[in-house]
mmCIF file of C-alpha atoms in Angstrom:
data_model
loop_
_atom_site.group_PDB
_atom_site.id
_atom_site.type_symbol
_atom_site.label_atom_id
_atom_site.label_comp_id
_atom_site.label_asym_id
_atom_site.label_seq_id
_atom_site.Cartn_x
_atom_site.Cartn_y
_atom_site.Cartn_z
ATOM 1 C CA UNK A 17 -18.477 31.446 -3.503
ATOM 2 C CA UNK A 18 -17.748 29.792 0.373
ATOM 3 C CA UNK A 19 -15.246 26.908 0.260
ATOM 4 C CA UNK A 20 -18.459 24.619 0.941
ATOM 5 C CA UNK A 21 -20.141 25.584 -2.634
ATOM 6 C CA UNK A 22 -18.921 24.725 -6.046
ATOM 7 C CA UNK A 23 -18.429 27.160 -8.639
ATOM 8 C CA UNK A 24 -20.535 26.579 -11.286
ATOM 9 C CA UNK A 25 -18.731 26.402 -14.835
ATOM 10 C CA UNK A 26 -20.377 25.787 -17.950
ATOM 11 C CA UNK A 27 -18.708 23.594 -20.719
ATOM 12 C CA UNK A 28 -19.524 23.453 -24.376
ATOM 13 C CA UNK A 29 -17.242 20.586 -25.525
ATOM 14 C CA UNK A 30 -17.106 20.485 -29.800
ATOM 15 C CA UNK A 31 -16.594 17.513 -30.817
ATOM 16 C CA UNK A 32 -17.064 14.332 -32.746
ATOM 17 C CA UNK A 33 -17.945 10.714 -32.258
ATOM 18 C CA UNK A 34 -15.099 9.433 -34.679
ATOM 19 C CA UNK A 35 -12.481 11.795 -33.262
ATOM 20 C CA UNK A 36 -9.847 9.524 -30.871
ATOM 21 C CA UNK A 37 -8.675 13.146 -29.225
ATOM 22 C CA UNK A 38 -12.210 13.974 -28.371
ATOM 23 C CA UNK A 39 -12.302 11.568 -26.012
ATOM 24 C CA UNK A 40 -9.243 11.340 -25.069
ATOM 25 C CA UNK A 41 -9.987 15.045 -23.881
ATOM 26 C CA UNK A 42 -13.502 14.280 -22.634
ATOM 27 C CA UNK A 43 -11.830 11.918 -20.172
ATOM 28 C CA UNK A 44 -9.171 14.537 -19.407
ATOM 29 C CA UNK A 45 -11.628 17.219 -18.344
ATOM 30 C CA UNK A 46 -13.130 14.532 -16.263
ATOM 31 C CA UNK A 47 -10.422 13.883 -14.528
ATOM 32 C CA UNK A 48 -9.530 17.601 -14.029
ATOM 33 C CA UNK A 49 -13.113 18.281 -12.793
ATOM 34 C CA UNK A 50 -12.465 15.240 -9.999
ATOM 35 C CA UNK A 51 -9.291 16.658 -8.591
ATOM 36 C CA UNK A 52 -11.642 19.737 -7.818
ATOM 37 C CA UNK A 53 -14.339 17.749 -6.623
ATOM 38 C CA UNK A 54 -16.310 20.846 -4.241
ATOM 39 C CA UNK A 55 -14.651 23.437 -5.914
ATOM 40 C CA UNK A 56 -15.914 23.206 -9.168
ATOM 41 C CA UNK A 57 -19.318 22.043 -10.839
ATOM 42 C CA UNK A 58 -19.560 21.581 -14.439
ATOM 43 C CA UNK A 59 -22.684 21.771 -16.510
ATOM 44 C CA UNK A 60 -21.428 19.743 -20.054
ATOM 45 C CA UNK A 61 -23.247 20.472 -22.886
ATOM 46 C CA UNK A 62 -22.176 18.607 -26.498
ATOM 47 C CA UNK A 63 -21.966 20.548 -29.457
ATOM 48 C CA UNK A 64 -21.630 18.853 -32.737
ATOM 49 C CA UNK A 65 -18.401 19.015 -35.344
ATOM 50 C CA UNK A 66 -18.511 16.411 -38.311
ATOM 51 C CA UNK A 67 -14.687 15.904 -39.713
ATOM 52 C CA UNK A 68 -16.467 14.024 -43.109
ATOM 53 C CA UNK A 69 -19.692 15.481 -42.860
ATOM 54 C CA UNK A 70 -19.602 13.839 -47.088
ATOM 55 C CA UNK A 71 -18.979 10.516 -45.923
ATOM 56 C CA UNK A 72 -21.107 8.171 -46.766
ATOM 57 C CA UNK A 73 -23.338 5.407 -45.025
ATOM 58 C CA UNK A 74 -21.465 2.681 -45.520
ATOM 59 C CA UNK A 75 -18.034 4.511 -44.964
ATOM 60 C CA UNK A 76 -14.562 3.745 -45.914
ATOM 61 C CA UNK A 77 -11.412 2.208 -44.687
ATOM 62 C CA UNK A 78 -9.809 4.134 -41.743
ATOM 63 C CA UNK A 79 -5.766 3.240 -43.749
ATOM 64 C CA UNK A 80 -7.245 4.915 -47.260
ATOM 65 C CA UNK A 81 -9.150 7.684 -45.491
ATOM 66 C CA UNK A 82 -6.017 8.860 -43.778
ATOM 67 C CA UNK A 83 -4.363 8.797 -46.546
ATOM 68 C CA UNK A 84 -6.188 10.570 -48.842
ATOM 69 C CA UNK A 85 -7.448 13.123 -46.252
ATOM 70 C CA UNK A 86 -4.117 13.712 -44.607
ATOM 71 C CA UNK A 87 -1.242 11.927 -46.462
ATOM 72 C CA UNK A 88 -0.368 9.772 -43.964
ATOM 73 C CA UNK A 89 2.121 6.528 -44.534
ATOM 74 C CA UNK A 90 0.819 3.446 -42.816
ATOM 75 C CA UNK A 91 4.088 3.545 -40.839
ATOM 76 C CA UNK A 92 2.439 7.594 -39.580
ATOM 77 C CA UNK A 93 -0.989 6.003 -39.103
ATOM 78 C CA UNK A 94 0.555 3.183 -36.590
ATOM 79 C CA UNK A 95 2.431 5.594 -34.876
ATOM 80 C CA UNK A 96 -0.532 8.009 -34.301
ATOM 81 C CA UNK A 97 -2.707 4.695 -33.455
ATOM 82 C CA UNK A 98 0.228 3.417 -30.694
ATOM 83 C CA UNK A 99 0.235 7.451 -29.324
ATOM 84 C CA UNK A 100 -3.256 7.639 -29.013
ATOM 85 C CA UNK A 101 -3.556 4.085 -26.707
ATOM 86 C CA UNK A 102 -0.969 5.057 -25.146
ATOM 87 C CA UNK A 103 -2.912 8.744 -23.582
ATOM 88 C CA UNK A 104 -6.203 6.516 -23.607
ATOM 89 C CA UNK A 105 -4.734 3.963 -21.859
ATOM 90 C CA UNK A 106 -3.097 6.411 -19.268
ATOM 91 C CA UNK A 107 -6.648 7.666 -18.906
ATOM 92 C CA UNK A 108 -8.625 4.718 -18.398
ATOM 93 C CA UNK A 109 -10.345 4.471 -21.895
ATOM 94 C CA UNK A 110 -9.375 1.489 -24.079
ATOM 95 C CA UNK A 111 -8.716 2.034 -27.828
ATOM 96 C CA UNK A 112 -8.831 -1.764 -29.370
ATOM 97 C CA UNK A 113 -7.395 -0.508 -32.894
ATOM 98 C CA UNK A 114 -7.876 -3.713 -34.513
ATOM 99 C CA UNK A 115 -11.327 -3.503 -33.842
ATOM 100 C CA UNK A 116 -11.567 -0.402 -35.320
ATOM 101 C CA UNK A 117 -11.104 -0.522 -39.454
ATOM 102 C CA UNK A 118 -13.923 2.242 -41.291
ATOM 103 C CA UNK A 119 -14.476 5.712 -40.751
ATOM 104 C CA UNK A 120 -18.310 6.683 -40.657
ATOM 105 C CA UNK A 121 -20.660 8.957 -40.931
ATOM 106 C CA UNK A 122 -21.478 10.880 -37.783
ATOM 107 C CA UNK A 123 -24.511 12.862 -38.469
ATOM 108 C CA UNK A 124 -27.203 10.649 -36.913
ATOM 109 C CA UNK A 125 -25.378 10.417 -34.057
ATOM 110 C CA UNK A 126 -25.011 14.095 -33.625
ATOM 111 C CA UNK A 127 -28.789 14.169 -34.080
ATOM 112 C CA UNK A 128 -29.505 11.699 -31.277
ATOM 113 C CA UNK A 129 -27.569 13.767 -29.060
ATOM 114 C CA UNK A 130 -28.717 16.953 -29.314
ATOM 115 C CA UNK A 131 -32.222 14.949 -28.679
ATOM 116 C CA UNK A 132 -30.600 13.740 -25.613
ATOM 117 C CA UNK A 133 -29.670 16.943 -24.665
ATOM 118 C CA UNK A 134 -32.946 18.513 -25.119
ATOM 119 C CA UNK A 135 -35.385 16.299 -23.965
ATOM 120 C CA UNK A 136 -33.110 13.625 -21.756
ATOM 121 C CA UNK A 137 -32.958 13.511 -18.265
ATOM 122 C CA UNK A 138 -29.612 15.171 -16.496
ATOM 123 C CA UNK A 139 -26.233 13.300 -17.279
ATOM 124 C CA UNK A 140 -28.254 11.285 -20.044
ATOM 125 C CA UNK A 141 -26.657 12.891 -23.395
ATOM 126 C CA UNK A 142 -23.317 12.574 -21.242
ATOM 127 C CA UNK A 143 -23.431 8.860 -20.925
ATOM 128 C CA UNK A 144 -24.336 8.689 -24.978
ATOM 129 C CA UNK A 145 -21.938 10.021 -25.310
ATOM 130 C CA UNK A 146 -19.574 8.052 -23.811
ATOM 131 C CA UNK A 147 -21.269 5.041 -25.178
ATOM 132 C CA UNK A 148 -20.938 5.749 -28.320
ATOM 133 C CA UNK A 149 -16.586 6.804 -28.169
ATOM 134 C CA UNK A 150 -16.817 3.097 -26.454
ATOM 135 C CA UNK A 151 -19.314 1.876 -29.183
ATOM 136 C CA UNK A 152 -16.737 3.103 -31.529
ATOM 137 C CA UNK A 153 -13.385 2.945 -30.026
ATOM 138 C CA UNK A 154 -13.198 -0.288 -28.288
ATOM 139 C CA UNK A 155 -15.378 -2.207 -29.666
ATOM 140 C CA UNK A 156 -15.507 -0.928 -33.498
ATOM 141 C CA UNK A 157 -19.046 -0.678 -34.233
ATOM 142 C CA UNK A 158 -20.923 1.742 -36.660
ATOM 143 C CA UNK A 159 -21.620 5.304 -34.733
ATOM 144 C CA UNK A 160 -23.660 5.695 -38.104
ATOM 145 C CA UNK A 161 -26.130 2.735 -37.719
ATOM 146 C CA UNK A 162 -29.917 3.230 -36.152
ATOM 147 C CA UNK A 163 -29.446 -0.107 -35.065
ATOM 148 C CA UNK A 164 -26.530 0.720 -32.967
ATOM 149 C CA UNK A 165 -27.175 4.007 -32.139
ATOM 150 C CA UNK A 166 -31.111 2.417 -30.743
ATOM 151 C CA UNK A 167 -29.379 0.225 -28.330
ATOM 152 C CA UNK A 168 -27.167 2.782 -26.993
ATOM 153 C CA UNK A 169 -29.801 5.021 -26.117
ATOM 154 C CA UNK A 170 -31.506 1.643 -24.012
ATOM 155 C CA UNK A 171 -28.551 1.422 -22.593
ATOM 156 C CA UNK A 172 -28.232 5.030 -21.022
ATOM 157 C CA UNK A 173 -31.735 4.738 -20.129
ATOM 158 C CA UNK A 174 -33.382 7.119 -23.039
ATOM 159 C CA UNK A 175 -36.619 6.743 -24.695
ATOM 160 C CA UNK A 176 -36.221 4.135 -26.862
ATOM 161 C CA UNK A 177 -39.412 4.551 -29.090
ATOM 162 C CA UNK A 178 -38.864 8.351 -29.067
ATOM 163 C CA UNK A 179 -35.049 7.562 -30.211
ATOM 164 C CA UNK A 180 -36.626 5.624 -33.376
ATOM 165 C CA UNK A 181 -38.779 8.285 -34.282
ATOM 166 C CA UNK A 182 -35.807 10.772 -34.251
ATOM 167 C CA UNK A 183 -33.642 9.215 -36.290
ATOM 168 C CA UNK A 184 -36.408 7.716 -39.254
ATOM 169 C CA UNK A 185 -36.849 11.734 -39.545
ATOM 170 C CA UNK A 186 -34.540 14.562 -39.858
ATOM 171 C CA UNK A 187 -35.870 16.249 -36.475
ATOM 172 C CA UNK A 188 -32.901 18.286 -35.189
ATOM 173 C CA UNK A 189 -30.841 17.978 -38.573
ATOM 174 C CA UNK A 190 -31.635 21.549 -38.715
ATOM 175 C CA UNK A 191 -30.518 22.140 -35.327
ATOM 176 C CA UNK A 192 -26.989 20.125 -35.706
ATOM 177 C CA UNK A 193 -26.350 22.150 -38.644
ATOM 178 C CA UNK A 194 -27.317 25.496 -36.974
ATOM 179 C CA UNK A 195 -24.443 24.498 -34.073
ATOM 180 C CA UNK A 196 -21.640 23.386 -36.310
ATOM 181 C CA UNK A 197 -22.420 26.444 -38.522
ATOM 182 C CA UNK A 198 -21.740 28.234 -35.449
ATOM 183 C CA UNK A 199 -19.187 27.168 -33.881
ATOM 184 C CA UNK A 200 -17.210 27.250 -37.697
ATOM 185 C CA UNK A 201 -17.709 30.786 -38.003
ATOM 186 C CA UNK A 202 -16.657 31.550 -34.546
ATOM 187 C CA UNK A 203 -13.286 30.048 -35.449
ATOM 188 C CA UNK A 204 -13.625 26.617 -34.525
ATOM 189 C CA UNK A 205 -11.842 24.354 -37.358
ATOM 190 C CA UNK A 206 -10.778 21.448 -34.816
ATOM 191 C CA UNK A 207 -12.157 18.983 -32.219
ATOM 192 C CA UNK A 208 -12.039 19.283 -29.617
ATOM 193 C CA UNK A 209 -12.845 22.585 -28.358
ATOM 194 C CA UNK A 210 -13.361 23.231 -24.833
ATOM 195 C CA UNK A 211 -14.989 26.379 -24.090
ATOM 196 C CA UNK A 212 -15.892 27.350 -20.724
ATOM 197 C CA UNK A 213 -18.647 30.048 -19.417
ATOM 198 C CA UNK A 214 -18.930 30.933 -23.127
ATOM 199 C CA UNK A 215 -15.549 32.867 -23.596
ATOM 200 C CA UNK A 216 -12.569 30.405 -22.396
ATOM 201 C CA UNK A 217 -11.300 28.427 -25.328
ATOM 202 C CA UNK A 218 -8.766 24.894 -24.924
ATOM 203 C CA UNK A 219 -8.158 23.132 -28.107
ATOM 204 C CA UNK A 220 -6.883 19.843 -28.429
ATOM 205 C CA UNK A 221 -6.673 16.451 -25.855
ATOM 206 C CA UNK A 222 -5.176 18.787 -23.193
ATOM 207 C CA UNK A 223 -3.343 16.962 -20.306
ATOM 208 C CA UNK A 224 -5.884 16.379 -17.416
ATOM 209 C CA UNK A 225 -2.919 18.901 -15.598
ATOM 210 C CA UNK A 226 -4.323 21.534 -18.297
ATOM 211 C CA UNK A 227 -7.711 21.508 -17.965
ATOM 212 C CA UNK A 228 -7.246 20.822 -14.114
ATOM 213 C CA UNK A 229 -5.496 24.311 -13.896
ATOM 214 C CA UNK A 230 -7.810 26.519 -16.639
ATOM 215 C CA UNK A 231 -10.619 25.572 -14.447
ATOM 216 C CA UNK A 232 -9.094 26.223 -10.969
ATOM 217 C CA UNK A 233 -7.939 29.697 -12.369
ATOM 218 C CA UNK A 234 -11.593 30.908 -14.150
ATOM 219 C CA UNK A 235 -13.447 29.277 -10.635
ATOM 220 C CA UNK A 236 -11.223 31.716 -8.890
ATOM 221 C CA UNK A 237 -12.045 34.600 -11.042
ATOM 222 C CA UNK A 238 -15.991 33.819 -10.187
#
């Protein structure tokens, strides 16, 4: 590759819609990808990873969840909350805790992205998905609701009618399932997972300094 063409890299970024690292890392690579701006193109696809693929519709409080799931005090859940504004924050992405009390089912969501993916225009299942961490995240809706998840795809300019007609079926449950099937057996049991061109693995909301220098170094090996 000349200095005056970008080396393509492609991105398969496992994640979640309810995970708070997830985006903080989706912002992160972002970031990274800037400071190379002409020396590095990515091509972001979404995979799908449900942390309470049993949850149900109507969800459960965020405090109880954590503590049942992971043990954590309130005191531990605050302190996790205040860490995790603090990297948004430092990132440009606004976590409004209060606004943010259930944990939901993700599923649906998953569904509509993969849809977005497939039959969207470019960059359209990349601004879902930001709209739904912000749906989420800052302003505390439901990632599970068709209502919600309907206006978000109006907002990032998908078919709205074709949206409906995903989600009142189970068109590309199959495929969702397939992918986090997948992605479990090839060792992924965390969000988020970075991999790049298919064999370069980062786990966790890296430092935008992280993912800045894994891509610099696999653009150099071409």
């Amino acid at each position: 590759m000349t200095a005056a063409t970008p080396t393509p890299l492609t991105i398969d970024f496992v994640s979640d819609v309810s995970c708070p690292w997830c985006a903080i890392g989706l912002h992160a690579l972002e970031q990274a990808a800037q400071r190379l701006d002409g020396e590095v193109a990515l091509q972001v696809h979404f995979q799908p990873f449900e942390l309470n693929p049993q949850m149900g519709p109507e969800g459960q409080d965020i405090a109880e969840h954590l503590l049942e799931k992971y043990g954590a005090t309130p005191e531990q859940s605050q302190k996790n909350r205040d860490a995790i504004a603090e990297r948004g924050a430092a990132l440009g992405f606004t976590f409004e805790m209060g606004q943010r009390s259930r944990i939901y089912n993700t599923f649906d969501a998953h569904r509509l992205l993969h849809w977005a993916g497939d039959e969207g225009a470019a960059g359209q299942q990349l601004a879902l998905k930001h709209a739904l961490f912000k749906a989420y995240f800052t302003e505390g809706r439901n990632p599970g609701s068709h209502e919600v998840l309907l206006e978000l795809a109006q907002t990032v300019g998908l078919d709205v009618q074709r949206a409906s007609a995903v989600l009142a079926s189970d068109e590309f449950g199959d495929a969702v399932r397939e992918q986090e099937a997948f992605y479990q057996q090839n060792g992924i049991h965390s969000v988020p997972a970075v991999i790049i061109n298919g064999r370069h693995l980062i786990q966790g909301g890296q430092p935008v300094e992280v993912f800045e220098q894994a891509l610099r170094k696999i653009a150099a090996q071409g």
